Coordinates of N, CA and C in Angstrom, one line a residue:
M813 N -60.5 -11.8 21.7 CA -60.0 -12.5 20.5 C -59.9 -11.5 19.2
T814 N -58.7 -11.8 18.7 CA -58.7 -10.7 17.6 C -59.1 -11.4 16.2
T815 N -59.5 -10.6 15.3 CA -60.1 -10.9 14.1 C -59.1 -11.2 13.1
P816 N -58.9 -12.4 12.6 CA -57.5 -12.6 11.7 C -57.8 -11.8 10.3
V817 N -56.8 -11.4 10.0 CA -56.6 -10.6 8.7 C -57.0 -11.3 7.5
C818 N -56.5 -12.4 7.3 CA -57.2 -13.3 6.3 C -57.9 -14.3 6.6
T819 N -59.2 -14.0 6.5 CA -60.4 -15.1 6.9 C -60.3 -16.4 6.2
S820 N -60.0 -16.1 5.0 CA -60.1 -17.3 4.2 C -59.4 -18.4 4.5
A821 N -58.0 -18.0 5.1 CA -57.2 -19.1 5.4 C -57.5 -19.6 6.8
S822 N -58.2 -18.9 7.5 CA -58.4 -19.2 8.9 C -59.4 -20.6 9.1
N823 N -60.5 -20.3 8.2 CA -61.6 -21.4 8.4 C -62.0 -21.8 7.1
G824 N -61.4 -21.3 6.2 CA -61.9 -21.7 4.8 C -63.0 -21.3 4.1
M825 N -63.9 -20.4 4.7 CA -65.0 -19.5 4.4 C -64.5 -18.2 4.2
T826 N -65.2 -17.5 3.2 CA -64.8 -16.0 3.1 C -65.9 -15.5 3.8
R827 N -65.3 -14.6 4.7 CA -66.4 -13.7 5.2 C -66.3 -12.1 4.8
P828 N -67.2 -11.2 4.8 CA -67.2 -10.0 4.4 C -66.0 -9.3 5.3
S829 N -65.2 -8.5 4.6 CA -64.3 -7.7 5.0 C -64.9 -6.7 6.3
P830 N -64.1 -6.8 7.5 CA -64.6 -5.9 8.5 C -64.4 -4.4 8.3
Y831 N -63.8 -3.9 7.1 CA -63.4 -2.6 6.7 C -63.8 -2.7 5.2
P832 N -65.4 -2.5 4.9 CA -65.5 -2.5 3.7 C -65.0 -1.4 2.8
S833 N -65.1 -0.4 3.6 CA -64.3 1.0 3.0 C -62.8 0.8 2.8
F834 N -62.2 0.0 3.3 CA -60.8 -0.1 3.2 C -60.7 -1.1 1.8
A835 N -61.5 -1.9 1.5 CA -61.4 -2.8 0.3 C -61.8 -1.9 -1.0
S836 N -62.6 -0.7 -0.7 CA -63.1 0.0 -1.7 C -62.2 1.1 -2.1
Y837 N -61.4 1.4 -1.0 CA -60.6 2.5 -1.3 C -59.3 1.9 -1.9
V838 N -58.8 0.7 -1.7 CA -57.8 -0.1 -2.3 C -58.1 -0.1 -3.8
R839 N -59.2 -0.6 -3.9 CA -59.8 -0.9 -5.7 C -59.7 0.5 -6.1
A840 N -60.1 1.5 -5.5 CA -60.2 2.8 -6.4 C -58.8 3.6 -6.5
R841 N -58.0 3.4 -5.3 CA -56.5 4.1 -5.5 C -55.5 3.3 -5.7
Q842 N -55.7 1.9 -5.9 CA -54.4 1.1 -6.1 C -53.5 1.6 -7.3
P843 N -54.0 1.7 -8.6 CA -53.1 2.4 -9.7 C -52.3 3.3 -9.2
V844 N -53.0 4.5 -8.6 CA -52.2 5.8 -8.4 C -51.0 5.5 -7.2
L845 N -51.5 4.6 -6.4 CA -50.4 4.3 -5.1 C -49.4 3.5 -5.7
L846 N -49.7 2.6 -6.7 CA -48.5 1.8 -7.4 C -47.7 2.6 -8.2
R847 N -48.2 3.6 -8.9 CA -47.2 4.6 -9.6 C -46.2 5.3 -8.6
T848 N -47.0 5.6 -7.3 CA -46.1 6.2 -6.3 C -44.8 5.3 -5.8
A849 N -45.3 4.1 -5.7 CA -44.4 3.0 -5.1 C -43.2 2.7 -6.2
R850 N -43.7 2.5 -7.4 CA -42.7 2.4 -8.5 C -41.7 3.5 -8.7
S851 N -42.3 4.8 -8.3 CA -41.3 6.0 -8.4 C -40.1 5.8 -7.2
L852 N -40.4 5.1 -6.2 CA -39.5 4.9 -5.0 C -38.6 3.5 -5.4
T853 N -38.9 2.6 -6.1 CA -38.1 1.5 -6.6 C -37.8 1.3 -8.0
A854 N -36.5 0.5 -8.3 CA -36.5 0.6 -9.8 C -37.1 -0.8 -10.1
N855 N -37.4 -1.7 -9.3 CA -38.0 -3.0 -9.8 C -39.5 -3.0 -9.8
P856 N -40.3 -3.1 -10.7 CA -41.7 -3.0 -10.5 C -42.2 -4.3 -9.4
S857 N -41.7 -5.3 -9.3 CA -41.9 -6.5 -8.5 C -41.8 -6.0 -7.1
D858 N -40.7 -5.0 -6.8 CA -40.3 -4.4 -5.6 C -41.4 -3.6 -5.0
A859 N -41.8 -2.7 -6.2 CA -42.9 -1.5 -6.1 C -44.2 -2.4 -5.5
E860 N -44.5 -3.5 -6.0 CA -45.8 -4.2 -5.5 C -45.6 -4.7 -4.2
D861 N -44.4 -5.3 -3.8 CA -44.3 -5.6 -2.4 C -44.4 -4.3 -1.6
L862 N -43.7 -3.1 -2.1 CA -43.5 -2.2 -1.1 C -45.0 -1.6 -0.7
L863 N -45.9 -1.6 -1.8 CA -47.3 -1.1 -1.7 C -48.0 -2.0 -0.9
Q864 N -47.8 -3.3 -1.2 CA -48.6 -4.4 -0.3 C -48.3 -4.2 1.2
T865 N -47.1 -4.0 1.6 CA -46.4 -3.7 2.7 C -47.2 -2.4 3.6
A866 N -47.2 -1.4 2.8 CA -47.7 -0.1 3.2 C -49.0 -0.1 3.4
L867 N -50.0 -0.9 2.5 CA -51.4 -1.1 2.6 C -51.7 -2.2 3.6
T868 N -50.7 -3.0 4.1 CA -50.9 -3.8 5.3 C -50.7 -2.9 6.6
K869 N -50.0 -1.9 6.6 CA -49.8 -1.1 7.7 C -51.0 -0.1 7.9
T870 N -51.5 0.4 6.7 CA -52.6 1.2 6.5 C -53.9 0.4 7.2
Y871 N -54.1 -0.8 6.8 CA -55.0 -1.9 7.2 C -55.0 -1.9 8.9
V872 N -53.8 -2.2 9.3 CA -53.8 -2.2 10.5 C -54.3 -1.1 11.5
A873 N -54.0 0.2 10.9 CA -54.1 1.5 11.6 C -55.5 2.2 11.1
W874 N -56.3 1.3 10.5 CA -57.6 1.7 9.7 C -58.6 2.4 10.8
E875 N -58.6 1.6 11.9 CA -59.7 2.5 13.1 C -59.2 3.7 13.5
R876 N -57.9 3.7 13.6 CA -57.3 4.9 14.4 C -57.2 6.2 13.4
I877 N -57.3 5.8 12.1 CA -57.2 7.0 11.0 C -58.5 7.8 11.2
E878 N -58.4 8.9 11.8 CA -59.7 9.7 11.8 C -60.4 10.5 10.6
D879 N -59.6 11.1 9.8 CA -60.1 11.9 8.6 C -59.5 10.9 7.5
H880 N -60.6 10.0 6.8 CA -60.4 9.3 5.8 C -60.2 10.1 4.4
R881 N -60.3 11.3 4.5 CA -60.1 12.1 3.1 C -58.6 12.3 3.4
A882 N -57.8 12.1 4.1 CA -56.2 12.1 4.2 C -55.5 10.8 4.1
L883 N -56.2 9.9 3.5 CA -55.7 8.2 3.4 C -54.5 8.4 2.6
D884 N -54.6 9.2 1.2 CA -53.6 9.0 0.4 C -52.2 9.5 0.9
G885 N -52.3 10.6 1.7 CA -51.2 11.0 2.5 C -50.7 9.9 3.4
Y886 N -51.5 9.4 4.0 CA -51.2 8.1 5.0 C -50.5 7.2 4.3
V887 N -51.0 6.8 3.2 CA -50.5 5.5 2.6 C -49.0 6.1 2.0
R888 N -49.0 7.4 1.4 CA -47.7 7.5 0.8 C -46.5 7.8 2.0
R889 N -47.2 8.2 3.1 CA -46.0 8.5 4.0 C -45.5 6.9 4.6
A890 N -46.5 6.0 4.5 CA -46.2 4.6 4.7 C -45.3 3.9 3.8
L891 N -45.5 4.4 2.6 CA -44.7 3.8 1.6 C -43.2 4.3 1.6
L892 N -43.2 5.6 1.9 CA -42.0 6.4 2.0 C -41.3 5.8 3.3
N893 N -41.8 5.6 4.4 CA -41.2 5.0 5.6 C -40.7 3.6 5.4
T894 N -41.4 2.9 4.5 CA -41.2 1.4 4.5 C -39.8 1.5 3.6
R895 N -39.9 2.0 2.5 CA -38.8 2.0 1.5 C -37.4 2.6 2.3
T896 N -37.7 3.5 3.2 CA -36.5 4.1 3.9 C -36.0 3.1 4.9
S897 N -36.9 2.6 5.5 CA -36.5 1.0 6.3 C -35.8 0.1 5.7
Q898 N -36.3 -0.3 4.5 CA -35.6 -1.3 3.5 C -34.3 -0.7 3.2
W899 N -34.1 0.5 2.7 CA -33.0 1.1 2.1 C -31.8 0.9 3.5
R900 N -32.2 1.3 4.8 CA -31.3 1.4 5.6 C -30.9 0.0 6.3
K901 N -31.6 -1.1 5.9 CA -31.3 -2.4 6.2 C -30.5 -3.2 5.1
R902 N -30.5 -2.8 4.0 CA -29.8 -3.2 3.0 C -28.4 -3.4 3.1
K903 N -27.9 -4.6 2.8 CA -26.5 -4.7 3.1 C -25.5 -4.9 1.8
V904 N -24.5 -4.0 1.7 CA -23.9 -3.8 0.5 C -22.5 -4.8 0.7
D905 N -22.5 -5.9 -0.4 CA -21.8 -6.7 -0.4 C -20.5 -6.4 -1.4
E906 N -21.1 -5.8 -2.4 CA -19.9 -5.4 -3.5 C -19.9 -4.0 -3.7
F907 N -18.6 -3.9 -4.0 CA -18.1 -2.3 -4.4 C -17.6 -2.3 -5.8
V908 N -18.1 -1.5 -6.6 CA -17.1 -1.2 -8.0 C -16.0 -0.7 -7.7
C909 N -14.9 -1.3 -8.6 CA -13.6 -0.6 -8.2 C -12.9 -0.5 -9.6
D910 N -11.8 0.1 -9.8 CA -10.9 -0.2 -11.0 C -10.3 -1.2 -10.7
E911 N -9.6 -1.6 -9.7 CA -8.6 -2.5 -9.5 C -9.1 -3.8 -8.4
L912 N -8.9 -4.9 -8.6 CA -9.2 -5.9 -7.8 C -8.3 -6.0 -6.5
P913 N -9.2 -5.9 -5.3 CA -8.4 -5.8 -4.1 C -7.4 -6.9 -3.7
E914 N -7.7 -8.2 -4.2 CA -7.0 -9.1 -4.1 C -5.6 -9.1 -4.8
P915 N -4.7 -9.4 -4.3 CA -3.5 -9.4 -5.1 C -3.3 -11.0 -6.0
D916 N -2.7 -10.8 -7.1 CA -2.6 -12.2 -8.0 C -1.9 -13.0 -7.2
P917 N -2.2 -14.3 -7.4 CA -1.7 -15.3 -6.7 C -0.4 -15.5 -7.2
V918 N 0.6 -15.7 -6.1 CA 1.9 -16.0 -6.2 C 2.3 -17.5 -6.2
A919 N 3.0 -18.0 -7.3 CA 3.3 -19.4 -7.2 C 4.1 -19.6 -6.2
S920 N 3.9 -20.6 -5.2 CA 4.9 -21.0 -4.3 C 6.1 -21.7 -4.6
A921 N 7.1 -21.6 -4.1 CA 8.2 -22.2 -4.6 C 8.4 -23.5 -4.0
D922 N 7.6 -23.8 -3.4 CA 7.6 -25.2 -2.7 C 6.7 -26.2 -3.5
D923 N 6.0 -25.6 -4.4 CA 4.9 -26.3 -5.4 C 5.8 -27.2 -6.4
P924 N 6.0 -28.3 -6.4 CA 6.8 -29.1 -7.2 C 6.2 -29.0 -8.8
A925 N 4.8 -28.8 -9.0 CA 4.1 -28.7 -10.3 C 4.5 -27.5 -10.8
E926 N 4.4 -26.3 -10.2 CA 4.9 -24.9 -10.5 C 6.5 -24.9 -10.8
R927 N 7.2 -25.7 -10.1 CA 8.9 -25.7 -10.3 C 9.0 -26.4 -11.8
Q928 N 8.2 -27.5 -12.0 CA 8.3 -28.2 -13.2 C 8.0 -27.4 -14.4
A929 N 6.8 -26.7 -14.2 CA 6.3 -25.8 -15.3 C 7.3 -24.6 -15.6
L930 N 8.0 -24.0 -14.6 CA 9.1 -23.1 -14.9 C 10.0 -23.6 -15.3
H931 N 10.6 -24.8 -14.8 CA 11.7 -25.3 -15.5 C 11.4 -25.7 -17.1
D932 N 10.3 -26.2 -17.4 CA 10.0 -26.6 -18.8 C 10.0 -25.1 -19.6
A933 N 9.2 -24.3 -19.1 CA 9.2 -23.0 -19.8 C 10.7 -22.4 -20.1
M934 N 11.5 -22.5 -19.2 CA 12.9 -22.0 -19.4 C 13.3 -22.6 -20.4
W935 N 13.3 -24.0 -20.3 CA 14.2 -24.9 -21.2 C 13.7 -24.4 -22.7
R936 N 12.3 -24.4 -22.9 CA 11.7 -24.2 -24.1 C 12.2 -22.6 -24.7
A937 N 12.4 -21.7 -24.0 CA 12.8 -20.5 -24.2 C 14.3 -20.5 -24.5
I938 N 15.2 -21.1 -23.7 CA 16.6 -21.4 -24.0 C 16.9 -22.0 -25.6
M939 N 16.0 -23.0 -25.6 CA 16.1 -23.7 -27.0 C 15.8 -22.8 -28.1
K940 N 15.2 -21.7 -28.0 CA 15.0 -20.5 -29.1 C 16.1 -20.0 -29.3
L941 N 17.0 -19.8 -28.5 CA 18.2 -19.0 -28.6 C 19.2 -19.5 -29.6
P942 N 20.0 -18.7 -30.5 CA 20.9 -19.3 -31.2 C 22.1 -20.2 -30.7
A943 N 22.5 -21.1 -31.2 CA 23.3 -22.3 -30.5 C 24.5 -21.8 -29.7
R944 N 25.2 -20.7 -30.2 CA 26.4 -20.2 -29.5 C 25.7 -19.4 -28.2
Q945 N 24.8 -18.6 -28.3 CA 24.0 -17.9 -27.2 C 23.7 -18.9 -25.9
R946 N 23.2 -20.1 -26.5 CA 22.3 -20.9 -25.7 C 23.5 -21.9 -25.1
A947 N 24.8 -22.2 -25.7 CA 25.9 -22.7 -24.9 C 26.3 -21.9 -24.0
M948 N 26.5 -20.4 -24.2 CA 27.3 -19.7 -23.1 C 26.2 -19.6 -21.9
V949 N 24.7 -19.6 -22.3 CA 24.2 -19.2 -21.1 C 23.9 -20.7 -20.1
V950 N 24.0 -22.0 -20.9 CA 24.1 -23.1 -20.2 C 25.3 -23.2 -19.2
L951 N 26.3 -22.9 -19.9 CA 27.8 -22.9 -19.2 C 27.6 -22.2 -18.1
R952 N 27.3 -20.5 -18.2 CA 27.5 -19.6 -17.1 C 26.2 -20.0 -15.8
Y953 N 25.0 -20.3 -16.3 CA 24.1 -20.5 -15.5 C 23.7 -21.9 -15.0
Y954 N 23.6 -22.6 -15.9 CA 23.3 -24.4 -15.3 C 24.7 -25.0 -14.9
E955 N 25.9 -24.7 -15.4 CA 27.0 -25.5 -15.0 C 27.6 -24.6 -14.2
D956 N 27.3 -23.3 -14.0 CA 27.9 -22.3 -12.9 C 29.2 -22.1 -13.0
L957 N 29.7 -21.9 -14.4 CA 31.0 -21.6 -14.8 C 31.2 -20.1 -14.4
S958 N 32.4 -19.7 -14.5 CA 32.6 -18.1 -14.5 C 32.7 -17.8 -15.8
E959 N 32.7 -16.5 -16.2 CA 32.9 -15.9 -17.5 C 34.3 -16.4 -17.8
I960 N 35.1 -16.2 -17.3 CA 36.6 -16.7 -17.6 C 36.5 -18.1 -18.2
Q961 N 36.1 -19.1 -17.2 CA 35.8 -20.6 -17.4 C 35.1 -20.6 -18.6
T962 N 33.9 -20.0 -19.1 CA 33.1 -20.2 -20.2 C 33.9 -20.0 -21.4
A963 N 34.7 -18.7 -21.4 CA 35.5 -18.3 -22.2 C 36.4 -19.4 -22.8
E964 N 37.1 -20.0 -21.8 CA 38.2 -20.9 -22.0 C 37.6 -22.2 -22.8
V965 N 36.6 -22.7 -22.3 CA 35.8 -23.8 -22.8 C 35.2 -23.6 -24.1
L966 N 35.0 -22.2 -24.4 CA 34.5 -22.1 -25.9 C 35.5 -21.8 -26.8
G967 N 36.5 -21.2 -26.1 CA 37.6 -20.8 -27.1 C 37.3 -19.2 -27.5
V968 N 36.5 -18.4 -26.7 CA 36.4 -17.1 -27.1 C 36.8 -16.2 -26.0
S969 N 36.7 -14.8 -26.3 CA 37.2 -13.9 -25.2 C 36.0 -13.8 -24.2
V970 N 36.6 -13.2 -23.1 CA 35.7 -13.0 -22.0 C 34.6 -12.0 -22.4
G971 N 35.1 -10.9 -23.2 CA 34.1 -9.9 -23.7 C 33.1 -10.3 -24.6
T972 N 33.2 -11.5 -25.3 CA 32.5 -12.0 -26.2 C 31.3 -12.6 -25.4
V973 N 31.9 -13.7 -24.2 CA 31.2 -14.1 -23.3 C 30.0 -13.2 -22.7
K974 N 30.5 -12.2 -22.1 CA 29.9 -11.1 -21.7 C 28.8 -10.5 -22.5
S975 N 29.1 -10.1 -23.7 CA 28.0 -9.4 -24.7 C 27.0 -10.5 -25.2
A976 N 27.5 -11.8 -25.5 CA 26.6 -12.8 -26.0 C 25.5 -13.2 -24.9
V977 N 26.0 -13.3 -23.5 CA 25.1 -13.8 -22.4 C 24.1 -12.3 -22.0
S978 N 24.4 -11.2 -22.5 CA 23.7 -10.2 -22.1 C 22.6 -10.2 -23.2
R979 N 22.9 -10.2 -24.5 CA 22.0 -10.5 -25.5 C 20.9 -11.7 -25.5
A980 N 21.6 -12.5 -24.7 CA 20.7 -13.8 -24.4 C 19.5 -13.7 -23.4
L981 N 20.1 -12.9 -22.3 CA 19.2 -12.6 -21.2 C 18.2 -11.7 -21.8
G982 N 18.5 -10.8 -22.6 CA 17.6 -9.9 -23.0 C 16.5 -10.4 -23.8
K983 N 16.9 -11.6 -24.7 CA 15.8 -12.4 -25.4 C 14.8 -13.1 -24.4
L984 N 15.7 -13.6 -23.4 CA 14.7 -14.4 -22.4 C 13.7 -13.4 -21.7
R985 N 14.2 -12.2 -21.2 CA 13.3 -11.3 -20.8 C 12.1 -11.0 -21.4
E986 N 12.2 -11.2 -22.8 CA 11.3 -10.8 -23.7 C 10.3 -11.9 -24.2
D987 N 10.7 -13.2 -23.6 CA 10.0 -14.2 -24.1 C 8.7 -14.4 -23.6
P988 N 7.4 -14.5 -24.3 CA 6.3 -14.4 -23.9 C 6.0 -15.6 -22.8
E989 N 6.5 -16.6 -23.0 CA 6.2 -17.8 -21.9 C 6.6 -17.4 -20.7
L990 N 7.8 -16.7 -20.6 CA 8.5 -16.4 -19.4 C 7.9 -15.0 -18.6
V991 N 7.3 -14.2 -19.5 CA 6.7 -13.0 -19.0 C 5.6 -13.3 -17.7
L992 N 4.8 -14.3 -18.2 CA 3.9 -14.6 -17.2 C 4.4 -15.2 -16.0
V993 N 5.6 -15.6 -16.0 CA 6.4 -16.1 -14.7 C 6.7 -14.9 -13.8
R994 N 7.0 -13.7 -14.4 CA 7.5 -12.7 -13.5 C 6.6 -12.1 -12.9

């Protein structure tokens, strides 16, 4: 039968440690070994965990260690090996980058809410245009009239329709509400 490592948990009574020299070693060297562990990790809590793991490995191998004058080297090697194992096992989930890897969500043309929002934004932008430009844009693009038909309805030349519609479209392109749609 093996001797339990934590005797107080096994039967509720405290027994003297089977390795009194191990306990005295830990008491004497813990501050130095903790500084070594802190140099291997960024977080003080992780350093304490690392030291505890290394001391557990040392405790398990205590009988096999022949030269107890080399204990510091043994524990330092256990600290380093344990930290290296932790580092190799860690999983990196996030990477820092300048641009997000996901593309911006594209509004679906089939979404009725998106269509209505676009329709409303377009009408608000058209209502900001001067009356003459607004009339030409509505006739050209909403009523689907040609430039010649629009000129006849408004009683202006075709060139006037072309230049006024061009200026109106330029203003619509610069409208802040419609910039987000593009």
